Coordinates of C-alpha atoms in Angstrom, one line a residue:
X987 CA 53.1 -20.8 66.6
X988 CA 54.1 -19.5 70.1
X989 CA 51.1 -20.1 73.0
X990 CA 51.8 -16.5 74.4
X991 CA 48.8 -14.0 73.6
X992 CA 48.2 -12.2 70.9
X993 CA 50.7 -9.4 70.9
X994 CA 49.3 -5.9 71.2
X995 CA 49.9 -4.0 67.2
X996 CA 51.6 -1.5 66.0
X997 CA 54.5 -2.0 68.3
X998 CA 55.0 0.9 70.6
X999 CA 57.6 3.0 69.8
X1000 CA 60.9 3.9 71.1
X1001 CA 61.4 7.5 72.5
X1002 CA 63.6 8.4 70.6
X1003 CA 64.0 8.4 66.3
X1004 CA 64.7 4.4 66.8
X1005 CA 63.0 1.1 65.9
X1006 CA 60.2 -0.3 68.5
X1007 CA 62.6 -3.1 71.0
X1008 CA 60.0 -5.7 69.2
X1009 CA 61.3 -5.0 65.6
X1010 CA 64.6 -7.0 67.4
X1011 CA 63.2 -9.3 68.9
X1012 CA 59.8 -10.6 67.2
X1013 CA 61.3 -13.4 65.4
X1014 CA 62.7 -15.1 68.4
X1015 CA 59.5 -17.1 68.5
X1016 CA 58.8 -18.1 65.2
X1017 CA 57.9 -16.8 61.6
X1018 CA 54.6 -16.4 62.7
X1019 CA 53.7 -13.7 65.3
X1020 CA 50.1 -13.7 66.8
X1021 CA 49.1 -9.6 67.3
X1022 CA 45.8 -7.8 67.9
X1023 CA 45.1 -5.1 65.6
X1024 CA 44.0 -1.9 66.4
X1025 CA 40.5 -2.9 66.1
X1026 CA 40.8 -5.7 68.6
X1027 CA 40.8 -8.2 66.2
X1028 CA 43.6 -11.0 65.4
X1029 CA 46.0 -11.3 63.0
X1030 CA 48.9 -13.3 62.2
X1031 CA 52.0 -11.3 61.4
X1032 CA 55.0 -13.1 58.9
X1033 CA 58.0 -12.2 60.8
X1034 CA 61.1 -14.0 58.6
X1035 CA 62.1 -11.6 55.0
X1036 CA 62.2 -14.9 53.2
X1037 CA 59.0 -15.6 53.8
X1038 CA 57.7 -12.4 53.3
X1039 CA 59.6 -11.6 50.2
X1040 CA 57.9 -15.0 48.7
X1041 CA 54.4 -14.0 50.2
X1042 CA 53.9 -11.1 48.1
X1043 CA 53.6 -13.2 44.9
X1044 CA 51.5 -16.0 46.3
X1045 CA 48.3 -15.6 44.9
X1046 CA 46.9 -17.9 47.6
X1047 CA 46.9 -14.5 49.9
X1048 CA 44.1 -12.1 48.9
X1049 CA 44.2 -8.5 49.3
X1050 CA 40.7 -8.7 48.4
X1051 CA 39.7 -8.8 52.3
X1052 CA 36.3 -6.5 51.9
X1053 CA 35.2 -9.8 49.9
X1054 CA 36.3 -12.5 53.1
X1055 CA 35.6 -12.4 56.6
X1056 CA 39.0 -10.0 57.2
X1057 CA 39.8 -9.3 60.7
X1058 CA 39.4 -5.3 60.4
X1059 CA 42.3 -3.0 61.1
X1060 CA 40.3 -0.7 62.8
X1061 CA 36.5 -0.5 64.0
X1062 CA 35.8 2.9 62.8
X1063 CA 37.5 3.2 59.4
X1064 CA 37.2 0.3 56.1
X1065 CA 40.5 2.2 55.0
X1066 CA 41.6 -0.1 52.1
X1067 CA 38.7 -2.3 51.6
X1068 CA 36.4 -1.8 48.9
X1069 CA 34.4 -5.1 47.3
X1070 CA 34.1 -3.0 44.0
X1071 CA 38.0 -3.0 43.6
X1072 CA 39.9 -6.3 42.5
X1073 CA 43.2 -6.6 44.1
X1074 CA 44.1 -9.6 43.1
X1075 CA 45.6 -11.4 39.7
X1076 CA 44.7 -11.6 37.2
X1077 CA 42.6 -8.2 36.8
X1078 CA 45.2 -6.6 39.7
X1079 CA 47.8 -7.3 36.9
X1080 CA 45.5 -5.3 33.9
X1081 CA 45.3 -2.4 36.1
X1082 CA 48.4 -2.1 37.5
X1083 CA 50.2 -2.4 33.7
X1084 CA 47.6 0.7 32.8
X1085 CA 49.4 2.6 35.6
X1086 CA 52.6 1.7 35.1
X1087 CA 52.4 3.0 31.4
X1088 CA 51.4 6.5 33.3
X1089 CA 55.0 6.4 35.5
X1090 CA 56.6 5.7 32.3
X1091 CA 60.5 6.4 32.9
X1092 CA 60.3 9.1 30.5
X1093 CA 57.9 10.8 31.8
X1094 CA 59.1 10.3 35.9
X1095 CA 62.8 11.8 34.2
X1096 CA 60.8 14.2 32.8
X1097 CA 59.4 15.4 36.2
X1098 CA 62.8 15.8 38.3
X1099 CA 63.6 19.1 37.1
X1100 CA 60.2 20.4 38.4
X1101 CA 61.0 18.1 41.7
X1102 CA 64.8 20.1 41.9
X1103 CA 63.0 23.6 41.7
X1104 CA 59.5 22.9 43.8
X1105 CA 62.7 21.8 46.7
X1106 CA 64.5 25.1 45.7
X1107 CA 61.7 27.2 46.2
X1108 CA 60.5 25.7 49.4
X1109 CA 64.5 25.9 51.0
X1110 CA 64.7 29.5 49.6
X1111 CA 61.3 30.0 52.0
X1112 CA 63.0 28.4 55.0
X1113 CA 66.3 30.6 54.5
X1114 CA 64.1 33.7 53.8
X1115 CA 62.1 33.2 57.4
X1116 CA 65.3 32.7 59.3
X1117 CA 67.6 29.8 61.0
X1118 CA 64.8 28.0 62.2
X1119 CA 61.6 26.0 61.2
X1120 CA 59.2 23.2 61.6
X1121 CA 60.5 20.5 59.0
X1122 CA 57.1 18.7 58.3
X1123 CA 54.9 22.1 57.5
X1124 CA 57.8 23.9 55.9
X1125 CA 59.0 21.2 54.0
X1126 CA 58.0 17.8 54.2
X1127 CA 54.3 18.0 53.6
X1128 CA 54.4 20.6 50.7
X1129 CA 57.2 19.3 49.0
X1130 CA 55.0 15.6 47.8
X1131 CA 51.5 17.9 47.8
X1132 CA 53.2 20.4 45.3
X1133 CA 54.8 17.7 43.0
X1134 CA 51.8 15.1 43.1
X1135 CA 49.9 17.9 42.7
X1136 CA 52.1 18.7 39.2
X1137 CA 51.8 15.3 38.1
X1138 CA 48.6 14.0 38.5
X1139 CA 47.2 18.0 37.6
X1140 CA 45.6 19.1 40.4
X1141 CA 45.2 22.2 41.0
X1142 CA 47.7 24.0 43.9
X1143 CA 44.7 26.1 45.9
X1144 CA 43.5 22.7 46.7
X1145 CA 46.2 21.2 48.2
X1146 CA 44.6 21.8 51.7
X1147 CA 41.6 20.8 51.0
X1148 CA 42.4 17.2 49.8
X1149 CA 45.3 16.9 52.8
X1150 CA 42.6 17.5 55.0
X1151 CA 40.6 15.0 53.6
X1152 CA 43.2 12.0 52.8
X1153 CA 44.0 12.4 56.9
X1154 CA 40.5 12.1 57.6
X1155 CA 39.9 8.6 55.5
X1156 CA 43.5 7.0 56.7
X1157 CA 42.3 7.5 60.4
X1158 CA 42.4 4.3 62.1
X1159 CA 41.4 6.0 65.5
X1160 CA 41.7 9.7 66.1
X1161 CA 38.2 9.9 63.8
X1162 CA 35.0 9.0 64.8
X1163 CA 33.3 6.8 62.3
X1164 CA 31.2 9.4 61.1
X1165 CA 33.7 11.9 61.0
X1166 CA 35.7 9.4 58.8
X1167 CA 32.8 8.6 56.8
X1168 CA 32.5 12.5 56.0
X1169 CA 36.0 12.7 54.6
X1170 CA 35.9 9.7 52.6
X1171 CA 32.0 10.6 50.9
X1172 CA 33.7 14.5 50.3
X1173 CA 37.3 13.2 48.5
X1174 CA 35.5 10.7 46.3
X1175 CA 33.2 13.5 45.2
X1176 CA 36.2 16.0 44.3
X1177 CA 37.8 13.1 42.5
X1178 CA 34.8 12.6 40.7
X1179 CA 34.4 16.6 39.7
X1180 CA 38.5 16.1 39.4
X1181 CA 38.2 13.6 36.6
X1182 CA 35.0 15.2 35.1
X1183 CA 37.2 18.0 34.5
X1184 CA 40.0 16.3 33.1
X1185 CA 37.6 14.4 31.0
X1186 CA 36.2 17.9 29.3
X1187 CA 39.8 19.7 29.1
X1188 CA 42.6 17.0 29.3
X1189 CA 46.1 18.3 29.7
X1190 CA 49.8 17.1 29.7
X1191 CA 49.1 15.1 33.5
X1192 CA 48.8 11.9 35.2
X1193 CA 45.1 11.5 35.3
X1194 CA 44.7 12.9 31.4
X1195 CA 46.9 10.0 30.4
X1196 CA 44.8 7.5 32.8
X1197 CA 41.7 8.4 30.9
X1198 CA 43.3 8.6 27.6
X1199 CA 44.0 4.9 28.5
X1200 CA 41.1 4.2 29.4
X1201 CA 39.2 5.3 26.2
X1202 CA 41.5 3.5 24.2
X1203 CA 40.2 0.1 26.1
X1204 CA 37.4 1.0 28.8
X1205 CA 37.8 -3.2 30.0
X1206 CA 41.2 -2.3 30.9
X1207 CA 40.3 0.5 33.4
X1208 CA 36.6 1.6 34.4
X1209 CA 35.1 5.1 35.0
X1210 CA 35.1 3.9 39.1
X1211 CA 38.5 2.0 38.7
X1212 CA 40.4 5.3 37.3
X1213 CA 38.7 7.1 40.4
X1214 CA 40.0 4.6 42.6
X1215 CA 43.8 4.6 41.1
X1216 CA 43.9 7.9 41.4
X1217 CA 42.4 8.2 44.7
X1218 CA 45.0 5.7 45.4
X1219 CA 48.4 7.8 43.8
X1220 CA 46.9 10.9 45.7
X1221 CA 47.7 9.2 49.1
X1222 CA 50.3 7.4 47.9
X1223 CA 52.3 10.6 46.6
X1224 CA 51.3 12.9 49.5
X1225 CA 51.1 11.4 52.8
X1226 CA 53.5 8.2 52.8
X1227 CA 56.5 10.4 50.8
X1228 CA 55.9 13.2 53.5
X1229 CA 56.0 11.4 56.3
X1230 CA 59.4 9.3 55.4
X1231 CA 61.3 12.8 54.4
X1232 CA 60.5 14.1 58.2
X1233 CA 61.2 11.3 59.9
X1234 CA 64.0 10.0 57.7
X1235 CA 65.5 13.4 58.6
X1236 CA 64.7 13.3 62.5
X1237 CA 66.0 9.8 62.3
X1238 CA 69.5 11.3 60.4
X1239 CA 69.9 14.5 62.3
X1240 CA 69.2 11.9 66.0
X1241 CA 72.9 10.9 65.0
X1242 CA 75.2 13.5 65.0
X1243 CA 78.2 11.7 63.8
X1244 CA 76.0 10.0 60.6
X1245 CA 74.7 12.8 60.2
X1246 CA 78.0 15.1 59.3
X1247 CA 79.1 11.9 57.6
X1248 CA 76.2 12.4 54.9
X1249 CA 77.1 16.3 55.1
X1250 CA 81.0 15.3 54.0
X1251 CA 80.3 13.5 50.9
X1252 CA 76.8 14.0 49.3
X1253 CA 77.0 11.2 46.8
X1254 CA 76.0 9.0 49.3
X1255 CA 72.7 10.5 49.3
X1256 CA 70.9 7.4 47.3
X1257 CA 72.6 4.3 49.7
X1258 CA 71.5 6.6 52.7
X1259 CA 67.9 7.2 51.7
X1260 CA 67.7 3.3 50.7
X1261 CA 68.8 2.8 54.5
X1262 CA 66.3 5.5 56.0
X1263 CA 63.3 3.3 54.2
X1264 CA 64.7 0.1 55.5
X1265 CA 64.3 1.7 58.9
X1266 CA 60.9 3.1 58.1
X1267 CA 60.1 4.0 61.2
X1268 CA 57.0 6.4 60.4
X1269 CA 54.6 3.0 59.6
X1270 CA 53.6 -0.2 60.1
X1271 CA 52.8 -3.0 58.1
X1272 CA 48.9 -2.6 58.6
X1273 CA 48.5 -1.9 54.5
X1274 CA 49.6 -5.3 54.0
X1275 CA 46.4 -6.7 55.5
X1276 CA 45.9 -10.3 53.2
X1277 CA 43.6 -13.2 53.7
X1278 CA 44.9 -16.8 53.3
X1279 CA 42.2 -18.7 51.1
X1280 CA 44.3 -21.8 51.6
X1281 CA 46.3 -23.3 53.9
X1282 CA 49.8 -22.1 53.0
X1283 CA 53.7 -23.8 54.0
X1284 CA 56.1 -21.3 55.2
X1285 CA 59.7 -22.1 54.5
X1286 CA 60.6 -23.7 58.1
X1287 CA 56.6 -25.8 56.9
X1288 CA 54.8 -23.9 59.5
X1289 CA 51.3 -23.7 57.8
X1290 CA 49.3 -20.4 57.6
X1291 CA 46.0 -21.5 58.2
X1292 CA 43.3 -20.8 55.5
X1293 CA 40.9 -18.2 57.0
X1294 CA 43.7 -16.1 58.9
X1295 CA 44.3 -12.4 58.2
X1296 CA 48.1 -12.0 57.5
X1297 CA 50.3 -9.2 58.1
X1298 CA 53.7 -9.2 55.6
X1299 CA 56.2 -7.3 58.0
X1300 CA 58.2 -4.3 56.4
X1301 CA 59.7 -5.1 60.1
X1302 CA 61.5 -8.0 58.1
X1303 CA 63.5 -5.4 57.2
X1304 CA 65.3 -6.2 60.5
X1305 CA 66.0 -9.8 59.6
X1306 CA 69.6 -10.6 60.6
X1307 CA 70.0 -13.7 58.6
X1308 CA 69.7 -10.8 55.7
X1309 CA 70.8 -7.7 56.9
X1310 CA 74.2 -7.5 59.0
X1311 CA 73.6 -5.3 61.7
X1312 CA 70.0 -4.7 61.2
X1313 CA 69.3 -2.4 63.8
X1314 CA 72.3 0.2 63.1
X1315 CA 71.9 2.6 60.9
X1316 CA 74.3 2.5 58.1
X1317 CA 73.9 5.0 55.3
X1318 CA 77.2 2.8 53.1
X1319 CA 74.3 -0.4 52.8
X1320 CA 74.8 -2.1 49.9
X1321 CA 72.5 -4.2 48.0
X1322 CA 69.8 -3.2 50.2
X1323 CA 66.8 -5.2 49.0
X1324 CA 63.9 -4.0 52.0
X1325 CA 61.0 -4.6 51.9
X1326 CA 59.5 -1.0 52.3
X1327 CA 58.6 -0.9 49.1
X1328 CA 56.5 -4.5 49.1
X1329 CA 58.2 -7.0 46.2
X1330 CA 56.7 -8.6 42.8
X1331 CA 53.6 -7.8 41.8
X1332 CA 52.8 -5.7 44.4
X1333 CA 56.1 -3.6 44.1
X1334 CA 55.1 -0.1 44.9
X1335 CA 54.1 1.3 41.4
X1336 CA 55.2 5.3 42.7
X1337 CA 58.6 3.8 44.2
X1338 CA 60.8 6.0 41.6
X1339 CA 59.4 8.8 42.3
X1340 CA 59.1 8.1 45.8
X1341 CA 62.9 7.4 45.6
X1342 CA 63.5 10.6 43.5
X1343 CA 61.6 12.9 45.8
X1344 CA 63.6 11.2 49.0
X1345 CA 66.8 11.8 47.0
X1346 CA 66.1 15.6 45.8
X1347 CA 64.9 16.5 49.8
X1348 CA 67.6 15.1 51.6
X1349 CA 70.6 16.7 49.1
X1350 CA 68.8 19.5 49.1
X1351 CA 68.1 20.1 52.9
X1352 CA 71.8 18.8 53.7
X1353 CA 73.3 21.1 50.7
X1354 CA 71.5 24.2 51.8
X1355 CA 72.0 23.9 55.5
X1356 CA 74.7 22.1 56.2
X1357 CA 74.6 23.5 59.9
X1358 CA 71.1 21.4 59.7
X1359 CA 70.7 20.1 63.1
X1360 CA 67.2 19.3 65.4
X1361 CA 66.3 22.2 67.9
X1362 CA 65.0 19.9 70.9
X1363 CA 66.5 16.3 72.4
X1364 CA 64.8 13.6 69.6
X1365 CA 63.2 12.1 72.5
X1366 CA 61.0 15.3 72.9
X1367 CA 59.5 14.6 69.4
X1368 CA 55.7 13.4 69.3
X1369 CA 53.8 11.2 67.0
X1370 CA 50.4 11.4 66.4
X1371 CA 47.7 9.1 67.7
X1372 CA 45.3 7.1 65.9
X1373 CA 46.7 7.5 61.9
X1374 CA 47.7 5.2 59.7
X1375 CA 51.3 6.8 59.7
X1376 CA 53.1 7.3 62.8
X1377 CA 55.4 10.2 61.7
X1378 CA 56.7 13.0 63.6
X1379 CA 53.5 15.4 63.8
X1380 CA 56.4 18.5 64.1
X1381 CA 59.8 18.3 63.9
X1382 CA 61.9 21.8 64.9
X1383 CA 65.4 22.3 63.4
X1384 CA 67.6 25.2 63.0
X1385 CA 70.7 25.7 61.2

C-alpha cells in the first residue's frame, strides 16, 4: 500500500457533469487505496475491476459490519447496519432467492406498460406547463416514486411522506443524529402499519407476494426480515433510480454533440443508459462498506488485512486495462460489464427494472423533446451536501 495519507472520501467532484480527476487517477498507486470516510474513520478502497469483480463473491468479506468493529461511514447515521439482518451466505442467499421470485420476469414485463404511461403522463405535465422545467421535481423523482409505489402497493398520497423520510435515514451529514434517528423510528413504523395492512387485505403487489412467501415458509423470510426487504426495495426503487435519470440526463445534455447523436437514432437508448451507469456520477461506493474477517490475496498478492473495512469501487468502472477510453463518454459501448450494479451474489436484485425505468425516461424525455437541452452552463449545477447520493439537487432544462 502507498505511505501517502489516507485520502479524504467521496472524491470531490468536478464542476461540471464529469467524473472527480481521482476516478483517473487512483489506481496509479496500487489496488489498494487508503481514504477517510466521511466519519473520519479509515478505510481501504479496492481500486483494480478485477479485483473488485472477484471481491463481491468472496465470502471472506462481510457485509455484516454492525456485527465487527466497522469503521462507520458516518458519525451521525448507522445507515446500513443493522445486527438483526444477515447479509451474508448462506441465509443472504435464502432471502435474496425469496425476492428474486417477487421480480419474477413475468411480472417486471408485466409492469412496463404502467412504466410507458406513468412517463407519458408526467411529459404530457411538462408540455402542458410550458418549454421549461426543473428535471428532478418534474420528472425524475416522481417517475421511480409513482412506479415503486405501483409495485410494491403503496399508496400515491404517501409518496411525500416516505421521500421525506428515506432522505432523512440516508443522511450521512446534512442530519443531526437525532434528526436522523426521527426519520428512521417514523418509516419503520409506516412499514410496519404498511405490511399490517397488506397482511389484512393482500392485493396483486410486491409486498402481498413477499408475505404470501413468507407464510408458505416463515424460516425463509421473518415478520422483521420482510420489513427490512421492503424497507430496502423502497430506497432502492425511489432514490437511487431518481437520482441516475437526472444526472444521467445532465451528464447527456453537458454534451451537445452526444447528445443529438442519441436524438438521431433512438435505438441506441439501452447501450447509452448502460454507459450513463458506468459513469455513475450521482454516488459513491460508500454502500459497499465490507469487513475482511481474513486476511485476503489480491490478484497482484497484495493482502487485505483481516480487520480492515473495504470499499469495492464502482469507480473501477474507470479501469483502463477493461474499458478503452474510460473516461469518454461513449453511448456505442459494447459489452459493458460495470460494476454499477455490484456482481454475483450481490447483483442488484431491482437492476431490470432499474434498467427498464432508465430506458423508458431517457426515450421518452429525448422522443418528446427533442429540442431538450439544459437552461444554465452545467457547471452552474449544485449537488447537495451531506446525502448518501450526490445528484443534481435541481436541474433546469427547456426545450
Amino acid at each position: 500500500m502507498s505511505p501517502k495519507s489516507p485520502v479524504s472520501y467521496p472524491f470531490p467532484w468536478a464542476p461540471a457533469p464529469d467524473i472527480p480527476e481521482d476516478w483517473k487517477t487512483m489506481r496509479d498507486d496500487g489496488p489498494l487505496l487508503e481514504i477517510s470516510l466521511p466519519s473520519g474513520d479509515p478505510a481501504l478502497m479496492v481500486t483494480r475491476y478485477k479485483d473488485v469483480r472477484r471481491l463481491f463473491a468472496d465470502e471472506r468479506l462481510s457485509r455484516n459490519t454492525a456485527r465487527y468493529p466497522a469503521s462507520r461511514i458516518s458519525a451521525n447515521n448507522d445507515l446500513f447496519g443493522d445486527p438483526e439482518i444477515d447479509n451474508d451466505p448462506p441465509r443472504y442467499l435464502i432471502e435474496r432467492s425469496v425476492v428474486m421470485r417477487a421480480f419474477s420476469a413475468r411480472r417486471l414485463e408485466a409492469l412496463r406498460p404502467v412504466v410507458r404511461q406513468i412517463t407519458a403522463d408526467l411529459l404530457d405535465e411538462m408540455e402542458q406547463a410550458g418549454s421549461q422545467a426543473e428535471l428532478m421535481e418534474a420528472f425524475a423523482f416522481p417517475l421511480p416514486i409513482l412506479v415503486i409505489c405501483h409495485m410494491l402497493g403503496v399508496p400515491t398520497e404517501d409518496r411525500a411522506k416516505f421521500r421525506r423520510l428515506i432522505d432523512g435515514y440516508l443522511s450521512v451529514s446534512r442530519l443531526t443524529e437525532e434528526e436522523v434517528e426521527q426519520c428512521r423510528v417514523q418509516y419503520w413504523d409506516y412499514l410496519s402499519e404498511l405490511i399490517a395492512g397488506k397482511k389484512a387485505n393482500p392485493g396483486d403487489d410486491l409486498i402481498s407476494e413477499l408475505i404470501r412467501i413468507s407464510d408458505e415458509d416463515p424460516e425463509k423470510l421473518t415478520d422483521y426480515q420482510l420489513q427490512h426487504w421492503v424497507k430496502t426495495l423502497l430506497i432502492a426503487g425511489y432514490v437511487t433510480t431518481a437520482s441516475q435519470i437526472g444526472t444521467g440526463m445532465a451528464v447527456l445534455l453537458h454534451r451537445p454533440a452526444i447528445a443529438d447523436e442519441l436524438k438521431a437514432d433512438l435505438d441506441l437508448v439501452p447501450s447509452a443508459v448502460e454507459e450513463l451507469l458506468r459513469f455513475q456520477i450521482m454516488g459513491a461506493s460508500l454502500g459497499s462498506l465490507r469487513y475482511a474477517i481474513e486476511d485476503i490475496d489480491l490478484l497482484d498478492g497484495t493482502i487485505i488485512p483481516k480487520g480492515s473495512t473495504v470499499l469495492l469501487s464502482v469507480e473501477s468502472n474507470m479501469d483502463d486495462e477493461i474499458f478503452h477510453n474510460p473516461a469518454e463518454l461513449d453511448i456505442r459501448r459494447q459489452d459493458n460489464h460495470h460494476m454499477t450494479f455490484g456482481a454475483g451474489i450481490h447483483f442488484c436484485a431491482g437492476a431490470a427494472l432499474a434498467r427498464m425505468e432508465l430506458q423508458e425516461a431517457t426515450d421518452g424525455l429525448l422522443r418528446r423533446f427533442p429540442g431538450l437541452r439544459l437552461s444554465v452552463p452545467g457547471e452552474k449545477l449544485v449537488r447537495p451536501v451531506g446525502g448518501f447520493l450526490s445528484g443534481y439537487a435541481e436541474i433546469p432544462v427547456s426545450w
